[in-house]
mmCIF file of C-alpha atoms and ligand atoms in Angstrom:
data_model
loop_
_atom_site.group_PDB
_atom_site.id
_atom_site.type_symbol
_atom_site.label_atom_id
_atom_site.label_comp_id
_atom_site.label_asym_id
_atom_site.label_seq_id
_atom_site.Cartn_x
_atom_site.Cartn_y
_atom_site.Cartn_z
ATOM 1 C CA MET I 1 -16.125 -24.463 1.111
ATOM 2 C CA ASN I 2 -14.806 -21.413 -0.638
ATOM 3 C CA ASN I 3 -11.589 -22.275 -2.433
ATOM 4 C CA ARG I 4 -9.871 -19.113 -1.273
ATOM 5 C CA PHE I 5 -9.829 -20.536 2.222
ATOM 6 C CA LEU I 6 -8.006 -23.617 1.033
ATOM 7 C CA HIS I 7 -4.969 -21.751 -0.263
ATOM 8 C CA ALA I 8 -5.088 -19.316 2.611
ATOM 9 C CA HIS I 9 -1.957 -20.415 4.411
ATOM 10 C CA SER I 10 0.042 -21.150 1.308
ATOM 11 C CA VAL I 11 0.401 -17.461 0.495
ATOM 12 C CA TYR I 12 1.845 -16.602 3.893
ATOM 13 C CA THR I 13 5.244 -15.101 3.207
ATOM 14 C CA GLY I 14 6.981 -15.877 6.457
ATOM 15 C CA LEU I 15 6.767 -12.585 8.327
ATOM 16 C CA GLU I 16 7.338 -13.142 12.004
ATOM 17 C CA SER I 17 5.325 -10.202 13.196
ATOM 18 C CA PHE I 18 3.721 -7.146 11.695
ATOM 19 C CA SER I 19 1.331 -4.305 12.372
ATOM 20 C CA ARG I 20 -2.059 -4.335 10.740
ATOM 21 C CA PRO I 21 -5.714 -3.852 11.476
ATOM 22 C CA PHE I 22 -6.820 -6.863 13.387
ATOM 23 C CA GLU I 23 -10.107 -7.872 14.821
ATOM 24 C CA THR I 24 -11.050 -9.289 18.177
ATOM 25 C CA PRO I 25 -13.043 -12.493 17.864
ATOM 26 C CA VAL I 26 -16.205 -12.183 19.922
ATOM 27 C CA GLU I 27 -17.544 -15.499 18.764
ATOM 28 C CA ALA I 28 -16.506 -18.049 16.199
ATOM 29 C CA GLY I 29 -16.132 -16.393 12.835
ATOM 30 C CA VAL I 30 -17.296 -12.933 13.977
ATOM 31 C CA TYR I 31 -14.816 -10.107 14.377
ATOM 32 C CA HIS I 32 -14.905 -6.544 15.592
ATOM 33 C CA THR I 33 -12.319 -3.889 14.914
ATOM 34 C CA SER I 34 -12.059 -2.865 18.530
ATOM 35 C CA ARG I 35 -8.329 -3.255 19.043
ATOM 36 C CA PRO I 36 -5.883 -0.419 18.451
ATOM 37 C CA PHE I 37 -5.056 -0.241 14.775
ATOM 38 C CA GLU I 38 -1.354 -0.887 15.015
ATOM 39 C CA GLU I 39 -1.292 -3.691 17.505
ATOM 40 C CA LYS I 40 1.534 -6.115 16.966
ATOM 41 C CA VAL I 41 0.155 -9.484 15.972
ATOM 42 C CA THR I 42 2.309 -12.537 15.515
ATOM 43 C CA PHE I 43 1.648 -15.285 13.034
ATOM 44 C CA LYS I 44 0.900 -17.628 15.921
ATOM 45 C CA ASP I 45 -1.509 -15.160 17.571
ATOM 46 C CA ALA I 46 -3.299 -14.502 14.323
ATOM 47 C CA LYS I 47 -3.640 -18.157 13.553
ATOM 48 C CA SER I 48 -5.109 -18.978 16.916
ATOM 49 C CA ALA I 49 -7.388 -15.923 16.916
ATOM 50 C CA GLY I 50 -8.779 -16.454 13.461
ATOM 51 C CA ALA I 51 -9.566 -20.007 12.547
ATOM 52 C CA THR I 52 -11.161 -18.706 9.367
ATOM 53 C CA ALA I 53 -8.540 -16.050 8.678
ATOM 54 C CA GLN I 54 -7.639 -15.594 5.065
ATOM 55 C CA TRP I 55 -3.939 -15.052 4.439
ATOM 56 C CA LEU I 56 -3.840 -12.407 1.797
ATOM 57 C CA GLY I 57 -0.429 -11.431 0.480
ATOM 58 C CA GLY I 58 1.069 -12.376 3.822
ATOM 59 C CA TRP I 59 -1.592 -10.606 5.900
ATOM 60 C CA PRO I 60 -4.374 -12.291 7.856
ATOM 61 C CA VAL I 61 -7.841 -11.031 7.002
ATOM 62 C CA PRO I 62 -10.479 -12.714 9.154
ATOM 63 C CA GLY I 63 -13.772 -13.299 7.438
ATOM 64 C CA LEU I 64 -12.526 -13.031 3.859
ATOM 65 C CA SER I 65 -13.080 -16.717 3.257
ATOM 66 C CA ILE I 66 -16.799 -15.942 3.133
ATOM 67 C CA PRO I 67 -17.771 -13.895 0.060
ATOM 68 C CA ILE I 68 -20.287 -11.109 0.625
ATOM 69 C CA VAL I 69 -23.631 -11.662 -1.093
ATOM 70 C CA LEU I 70 -25.816 -8.539 -1.140
ATOM 71 C CA SER I 71 -29.581 -8.412 -1.460
ATOM 72 C CA ASP I 72 -29.366 -4.811 -2.710
ATOM 73 C CA SER I 73 -27.107 -1.760 -3.042
ATOM 74 C CA VAL I 74 -25.152 -0.157 -0.184
ATOM 75 C CA GLY I 75 -23.841 3.390 0.234
ATOM 76 C CA ARG I 76 -24.770 6.659 -1.417
ATOM 77 C CA ASN I 77 -28.325 6.520 -2.794
ATOM 78 C CA GLY I 78 -28.386 2.774 -2.142
ATOM 79 C CA LYS I 79 -31.185 0.701 -0.606
ATOM 80 C CA ASN I 80 -29.001 0.202 2.467
ATOM 81 C CA ILE I 81 -30.701 -2.835 3.969
ATOM 82 C CA ALA I 82 -29.209 -3.243 7.439
ATOM 83 C CA SER I 83 -27.672 -6.687 6.906
ATOM 84 C CA ASP I 84 -26.093 -5.528 3.625
ATOM 85 C CA VAL I 85 -24.682 -2.388 5.243
ATOM 86 C CA ASP I 86 -23.248 -4.477 8.051
ATOM 87 C CA ALA I 87 -21.579 -6.931 5.667
ATOM 88 C CA VAL I 88 -19.959 -4.198 3.555
ATOM 89 C CA GLN I 89 -18.810 -2.230 6.584
ATOM 90 C CA LYS I 90 -17.243 -5.262 8.266
ATOM 91 C CA ARG I 91 -15.427 -6.265 5.091
ATOM 92 C CA LEU I 92 -14.036 -2.752 4.573
ATOM 93 C CA GLU I 93 -12.889 -2.678 8.191
ATOM 94 C CA ALA I 94 -11.273 -6.108 7.845
ATOM 95 C CA LEU I 95 -9.366 -4.812 4.828
ATOM 96 C CA GLY I 96 -8.054 -1.882 6.900
ATOM 97 C CA TYR I 97 -10.328 0.939 5.707
ATOM 98 C CA GLY I 98 -11.860 1.635 9.130
ATOM 99 C CA VAL I 99 -9.282 4.444 9.560
ATOM 100 C CA ILE I 100 -10.413 6.350 6.445
ATOM 101 C CA ASN I 101 -11.794 9.773 7.347
ATOM 102 C CA PHE I 102 -10.876 12.337 4.696
ATOM 103 C CA ASP I 103 -14.148 14.298 4.735
ATOM 104 C CA LYS I 104 -15.643 14.844 8.169
ATOM 105 C CA ASN I 105 -18.918 15.994 6.597
ATOM 106 C CA MET I 106 -19.464 12.796 4.648
ATOM 107 C CA ASP I 107 -21.004 9.595 5.993
ATOM 108 C CA LYS I 108 -18.200 7.323 7.211
ATOM 109 C CA LEU I 109 -19.271 4.239 5.252
ATOM 110 C CA GLU I 110 -19.619 6.298 2.075
ATOM 111 C CA GLN I 111 -16.094 7.617 2.613
ATOM 112 C CA MET I 112 -14.753 4.102 3.020
ATOM 113 C CA ILE I 113 -16.576 2.891 -0.109
ATOM 114 C CA ARG I 114 -15.387 5.837 -2.195
ATOM 115 C CA PHE I 115 -11.843 5.381 -1.020
ATOM 116 C CA PHE I 116 -11.881 1.647 -1.663
ATOM 117 C CA GLN I 117 -13.277 2.282 -5.159
ATOM 118 C CA ALA I 118 -10.491 4.751 -5.936
ATOM 119 C CA VAL I 119 -7.829 2.356 -4.641
ATOM 120 C CA SER I 120 -9.107 -0.813 -6.294
ATOM 121 C CA GLY I 121 -9.696 1.075 -9.547
ATOM 122 C CA GLY I 122 -6.050 2.159 -9.564
ATOM 123 C CA PHE I 123 -6.883 5.872 -9.383
ATOM 124 C CA ARG I 124 -4.300 8.249 -7.955
ATOM 125 C CA ASN I 125 -6.758 10.458 -6.140
ATOM 126 C CA LEU I 126 -10.381 10.545 -5.183
ATOM 127 C CA ASN I 127 -12.462 11.563 -8.137
ATOM 128 C CA GLU I 128 -16.203 12.102 -8.122
ATOM 129 C CA SER I 129 -16.649 10.519 -11.544
ATOM 130 C CA ASN I 130 -14.721 7.367 -10.696
ATOM 131 C CA ASP I 131 -16.048 6.532 -7.260
ATOM 132 C CA ASP I 132 -19.775 6.848 -6.731
ATOM 133 C CA GLY I 133 -19.789 5.707 -3.093
ATOM 134 C CA ARG I 134 -22.149 2.832 -3.738
ATOM 135 C CA VAL I 135 -21.659 -0.941 -3.760
ATOM 136 C CA ASP I 136 -24.082 -2.499 -6.229
ATOM 137 C CA LYS I 137 -25.363 -6.021 -5.924
ATOM 138 C CA ASP I 138 -23.481 -7.324 -8.958
ATOM 139 C CA GLY I 139 -21.083 -4.432 -9.423
ATOM 140 C CA ASN I 140 -17.339 -4.228 -9.745
ATOM 141 C CA THR I 141 -16.843 -2.825 -6.239
ATOM 142 C CA LEU I 142 -18.439 -5.921 -4.732
ATOM 143 C CA LYS I 143 -16.213 -8.113 -6.908
ATOM 144 C CA TRP I 144 -13.158 -6.308 -5.525
ATOM 145 C CA LEU I 145 -14.437 -6.641 -1.945
ATOM 146 C CA ASN I 146 -14.644 -10.380 -2.530
ATOM 147 C CA ALA I 147 -11.398 -10.668 -4.494
ATOM 148 C CA SER I 148 -8.604 -12.824 -3.135
ATOM 149 C CA ASN I 149 -6.223 -9.989 -4.032
ATOM 150 C CA ALA I 150 -8.396 -7.172 -2.622
ATOM 151 C CA PRO I 151 -6.192 -4.208 -1.664
ATOM 152 C CA LEU I 152 -5.480 -3.931 2.050
ATOM 153 C CA TRP I 153 -4.885 -0.511 3.610
ATOM 154 C CA ILE I 154 -1.810 -0.925 5.799
ATOM 155 C CA PRO I 155 1.235 0.903 7.149
ATOM 156 C CA LEU I 156 4.675 0.267 5.699
ATOM 157 C CA ASP I 157 6.890 -1.187 8.428
ATOM 158 C CA ASP I 158 10.142 0.409 9.564
ATOM 159 C CA GLY I 159 12.567 -1.317 7.238
ATOM 160 C CA ASP I 160 16.152 -0.753 8.357
ATOM 161 C CA LYS I 161 18.658 1.944 7.444
ATOM 162 C CA ASP I 162 21.480 -0.446 8.286
ATOM 163 C CA ALA I 163 22.416 -2.296 5.098
ATOM 164 C CA SER I 164 23.542 -5.323 7.080
ATOM 165 C CA ALA I 165 19.897 -6.033 8.002
ATOM 166 C CA GLY I 166 19.449 -7.208 4.415
ATOM 167 C CA LEU I 167 16.061 -5.514 3.827
ATOM 168 C CA GLY I 168 17.443 -2.899 1.455
ATOM 169 C CA TYR I 169 14.916 -0.173 2.388
ATOM 170 C CA TYR I 170 14.229 2.228 5.232
ATOM 171 C CA ASN I 171 10.902 3.892 6.039
ATOM 172 C CA PHE I 172 12.310 7.387 6.536
ATOM 173 C CA GLU I 173 8.809 8.812 6.846
ATOM 174 C CA LYS I 174 8.257 7.169 10.214
ATOM 175 C CA SER I 175 11.202 9.054 11.691
ATOM 176 C CA ASP I 176 9.538 12.369 10.841
ATOM 177 C CA PRO I 177 6.429 12.768 13.027
ATOM 178 C CA SER I 178 5.891 16.321 11.758
ATOM 179 C CA ASP I 179 4.751 14.818 8.475
ATOM 180 C CA GLY I 180 1.933 12.800 10.086
ATOM 181 C CA ASP I 181 1.170 9.168 9.304
ATOM 182 C CA PHE I 182 2.346 9.562 5.733
ATOM 183 C CA TYR I 183 3.447 5.941 5.395
ATOM 184 C CA TYR I 184 0.183 4.146 4.641
ATOM 185 C CA GLY I 185 -0.682 2.463 1.396
ATOM 186 C CA THR I 186 -1.973 -0.628 -0.293
ATOM 187 C CA ASN I 187 -0.363 -3.977 0.453
ATOM 188 C CA TRP I 188 0.346 -3.957 -3.294
ATOM 189 C CA LEU I 189 2.694 -0.992 -2.842
ATOM 190 C CA VAL I 190 4.188 -2.450 0.337
ATOM 191 C CA ASP I 191 4.877 -5.715 -1.508
ATOM 192 C CA ILE I 192 6.642 -3.858 -4.321
ATOM 193 C CA ILE I 193 8.768 -1.827 -1.872
ATOM 194 C CA LYS I 194 9.796 -4.990 -0.034
ATOM 195 C CA CYS I 195 10.557 -6.766 -3.298
ATOM 196 C CA ALA I 196 12.622 -3.815 -4.558
ATOM 197 C CA GLY I 197 14.506 -3.614 -1.258
ATOM 198 C CA LYS I 198 15.401 -7.292 -1.442
ATOM 199 C CA LYS I 199 16.509 -7.086 -5.081
ATOM 200 C CA TYR I 200 18.535 -3.960 -4.413
ATOM 201 C CA ASN I 201 20.134 -5.618 -1.416
ATOM 202 C CA ASP I 202 21.008 -8.830 -3.239
ATOM 203 C CA ASP I 203 21.998 -7.366 -6.608
ATOM 204 C CA TYR I 204 23.759 -4.161 -5.539
ATOM 205 C CA LEU I 205 24.235 -3.573 -1.810
ATOM 206 C CA ALA I 206 25.857 -6.953 -1.280
ATOM 207 C CA ALA I 207 28.689 -5.872 -3.574
ATOM 208 C CA ASN I 208 28.574 -2.207 -2.459
ATOM 209 C CA PRO I 209 28.002 -2.317 1.302
ATOM 210 C CA ALA I 210 28.927 1.332 1.868
ATOM 211 C CA LYS I 211 25.998 2.554 -0.249
ATOM 212 C CA PRO I 212 22.729 3.665 1.383
ATOM 213 C CA VAL I 213 19.636 1.485 1.465
ATOM 214 C CA ILE I 214 16.561 2.820 -0.381
ATOM 215 C CA TRP I 215 15.166 5.611 1.819
ATOM 216 C CA VAL I 216 11.437 5.851 1.096
ATOM 217 C CA ASN I 217 8.986 8.512 2.218
ATOM 218 C CA ASP I 218 5.679 10.106 1.213
ATOM 219 C CA LEU I 219 3.318 7.188 0.663
ATOM 220 C CA SER I 220 -0.232 8.227 1.673
ATOM 221 C CA LEU I 221 -1.829 9.534 4.855
ATOM 222 C CA LYS I 222 -3.442 7.004 7.156
ATOM 223 C CA ASP I 223 -6.938 8.529 6.954
ATOM 224 C CA GLY I 224 -6.832 9.156 3.194
ATOM 225 C CA THR I 225 -6.647 12.940 3.422
ATOM 226 C CA LYS I 226 -5.030 14.554 0.434
ATOM 227 C CA LYS I 227 -1.557 15.878 1.086
ATOM 228 C CA ASP I 228 0.604 18.415 -0.733
ATOM 229 C CA HIS I 229 1.067 16.608 -4.007
ATOM 230 C CA THR I 230 -0.934 14.309 -6.239
ATOM 231 C CA GLU I 231 -0.328 10.577 -6.577
ATOM 232 C CA HIS I 232 0.024 10.265 -2.818
ATOM 233 C CA GLN I 233 -3.528 9.657 -1.676
ATOM 234 C CA THR I 234 -4.578 6.166 -2.679
ATOM 235 C CA GLY I 235 -1.536 4.177 -1.582
ATOM 236 C CA LEU I 236 -0.197 3.508 -5.067
ATOM 237 C CA GLY I 237 2.879 5.749 -5.088
ATOM 238 C CA VAL I 238 6.070 6.287 -3.079
ATOM 239 C CA ASP I 239 9.021 8.694 -3.155
ATOM 240 C CA ILE I 240 12.719 7.821 -2.859
ATOM 241 C CA ARG I 241 15.456 10.140 -1.579
ATOM 242 C CA LEU I 242 18.454 10.586 -3.856
ATOM 243 C CA PRO I 243 21.582 8.632 -2.853
ATOM 244 C CA LYS I 244 24.844 10.544 -2.247
ATOM 245 C CA ASN I 245 28.454 9.550 -2.863
ATOM 246 C CA ASP I 246 29.213 9.624 0.858
ATOM 247 C CA GLY I 247 26.697 6.835 1.544
ATOM 248 C CA SER I 248 23.932 9.082 2.889
ATOM 249 C CA SER I 249 20.873 10.271 0.981
ATOM 250 C CA GLY I 250 18.552 13.224 0.468
ATOM 251 C CA GLY I 251 18.840 17.009 0.342
ATOM 252 C CA ILE I 252 20.317 17.133 -3.176
ATOM 253 C CA THR I 253 19.251 17.216 -6.820
ATOM 254 C CA TYR I 254 20.541 15.136 -9.722
ATOM 255 C CA ASN I 255 22.755 18.143 -10.611
ATOM 256 C CA SER I 256 24.577 18.084 -7.271
ATOM 257 C CA THR I 257 28.229 16.996 -7.328
ATOM 258 C CA ASP I 258 27.648 14.482 -4.561
ATOM 259 C CA TYR I 259 24.722 12.792 -6.346
ATOM 260 C CA ASP I 260 25.434 9.048 -6.832
ATOM 261 C CA ARG I 261 23.959 8.106 -10.202
ATOM 262 C CA ASP I 262 25.057 4.474 -10.175
ATOM 263 C CA THR I 263 23.216 3.889 -6.925
ATOM 264 C CA ALA I 264 20.105 5.746 -8.128
ATOM 265 C CA ARG I 265 20.136 3.583 -11.250
ATOM 266 C CA ALA I 266 20.379 0.421 -9.143
ATOM 267 C CA MET I 267 17.408 1.554 -7.024
ATOM 268 C CA ILE I 268 15.208 2.244 -10.049
ATOM 269 C CA LYS I 269 16.201 -1.027 -11.672
ATOM 270 C CA ALA I 270 15.352 -2.883 -8.471
ATOM 271 C CA PHE I 271 11.806 -1.453 -8.566
ATOM 272 C CA ARG I 272 11.462 -2.232 -12.265
ATOM 273 C CA SER I 273 12.642 -5.797 -11.744
ATOM 274 C CA CYS I 274 9.706 -6.291 -9.349
ATOM 275 C CA GLU I 275 7.203 -5.567 -12.123
ATOM 276 C CA GLY I 276 4.732 -8.447 -12.163
ATOM 277 C CA THR I 277 5.063 -9.380 -8.486
ATOM 278 C CA LYS I 278 1.600 -10.791 -7.665
ATOM 279 C CA GLY I 279 0.413 -9.218 -10.926
ATOM 280 C CA ILE I 280 1.315 -5.697 -9.771
ATOM 281 C CA GLY I 281 2.807 -3.416 -12.430
ATOM 282 C CA ILE I 282 5.084 -0.379 -12.376
ATOM 283 C CA LYS I 283 3.040 2.452 -13.862
ATOM 284 C CA HIS I 284 5.842 4.992 -14.072
ATOM 285 C CA VAL I 285 9.069 6.196 -12.513
ATOM 286 C CA PHE I 286 9.407 9.990 -12.442
ATOM 287 C CA PHE I 287 12.927 11.406 -12.110
ATOM 288 C CA ASN I 288 14.603 14.174 -14.090
ATOM 289 C CA ASP I 289 18.171 12.862 -14.423
ATOM 290 C CA ASP I 290 18.541 13.118 -18.217
ATOM 291 C CA VAL I 291 21.199 10.381 -18.313
ATOM 292 C CA LEU I 292 18.819 7.886 -16.721
ATOM 293 C CA ILE I 293 15.932 9.176 -18.852
ATOM 294 C CA LYS I 294 18.026 8.424 -21.969
ATOM 295 C CA GLU I 295 18.566 4.926 -20.610
ATOM 296 C CA GLY I 296 14.796 4.530 -20.601
ATOM 297 C CA ILE I 297 14.331 3.704 -16.923
ATOM 298 C CA CYS I 298 12.558 6.919 -15.827
ATOM 299 C CA SER I 299 10.748 9.899 -17.286
ATOM 300 C CA TYR I 300 10.594 13.634 -16.727
ATOM 301 C CA ALA I 301 7.943 15.178 -14.487
ATOM 302 C CA LYS I 302 7.861 18.651 -13.010
ATOM 303 C CA GLY I 303 9.195 18.776 -9.452
ATOM 304 C CA HIS I 304 11.269 15.594 -9.657
ATOM 305 C CA ASN I 305 14.827 16.967 -9.593
ATOM 306 C CA ASP I 306 15.396 15.992 -5.979
ATOM 307 C CA HIS I 307 13.604 12.669 -5.619
ATOM 308 C CA ILE I 308 12.418 9.627 -7.528
ATOM 309 C CA HIS I 309 8.709 8.804 -7.641
ATOM 310 C CA VAL I 310 7.489 5.265 -8.287
ATOM 311 C CA GLY I 311 3.815 4.713 -9.138
ATOM 312 C CA ILE I 312 2.345 1.230 -9.378
ATOM 313 C CA LYS I 313 -0.447 -0.306 -11.438
ATOM 314 C CA SER I 314 -3.113 -2.337 -9.707
ATOM 315 C CA PRO I 315 -3.269 -6.032 -10.575
ATOM 316 C CA SER I 316 -6.167 -7.720 -12.341
ATOM 317 C CA LEU I 317 -8.921 -8.825 -10.039
ATOM 318 C CA VAL I 318 -8.602 -12.436 -8.867
ATOM 319 C CA LEU I 319 -11.728 -13.993 -7.407
HETATM 320 ZN ZN1 LIG K 401 5.868 11.376 -5.451
#
């Protein structure tokens, strides 16, 4: 038996319910992605539905306990033997990439492969030279598809803007439908946001209950389409609204009189303290407050006077 199945339940983090891509079992061990993408699935439901479900970073991924073995290459200019194509497609769907559709003129499977390559490679955007759209028999993309820490493509949950909830973060993006589904990302990013929220709550909000929770927005679009700015396509970056002295947030710059530096500092430090969670790194924090830059916790980047940007580093592959 594959050893990743054996530790499957030990990595479950205790979430009561969550939204994620989930598959309907049509027979033992075989799953189809026929349910609506954001169906609520409880731990109990998922357990009973997927006897072979792999618990990956707190998320159930049916089928992952069986590594894919390819007889030849799949995708752009690949041999594309039917059974190989089927295996790769099902795995990508199980990981959440069935929603990817950033180029309507490109073959769907090729889009999913390219996107997965960009994500697992830690690239900020799709780049022709980095993602060739093909899964080779012994290549790195196949290793990532079989990795126990393969990146899932998932929505960030709501969080809570009420500090008393104890989560420490609020998914502001979800309250703004005009911006589309701009709250998708890797489970790596979601894990870091949740970790930072908890740290911020415990280390700062508990003693300063009138301060705002971390209001996050601008992750990546559900289907992987590129939006207005870079670093927000492959689910490895998130923006934070600036906290204000009156306990609200957003709509200001670091030069505004009502900007709350102490709270901004606590937010950035919370993210930085999560460096290393499940091997995930903090690649950079962009924010132009020169006081905080001098303190060494963020760096200057054009366009970052009115928000903080956190970019993460992908972890090393774990088979
Ligand atoms: Zn950003």
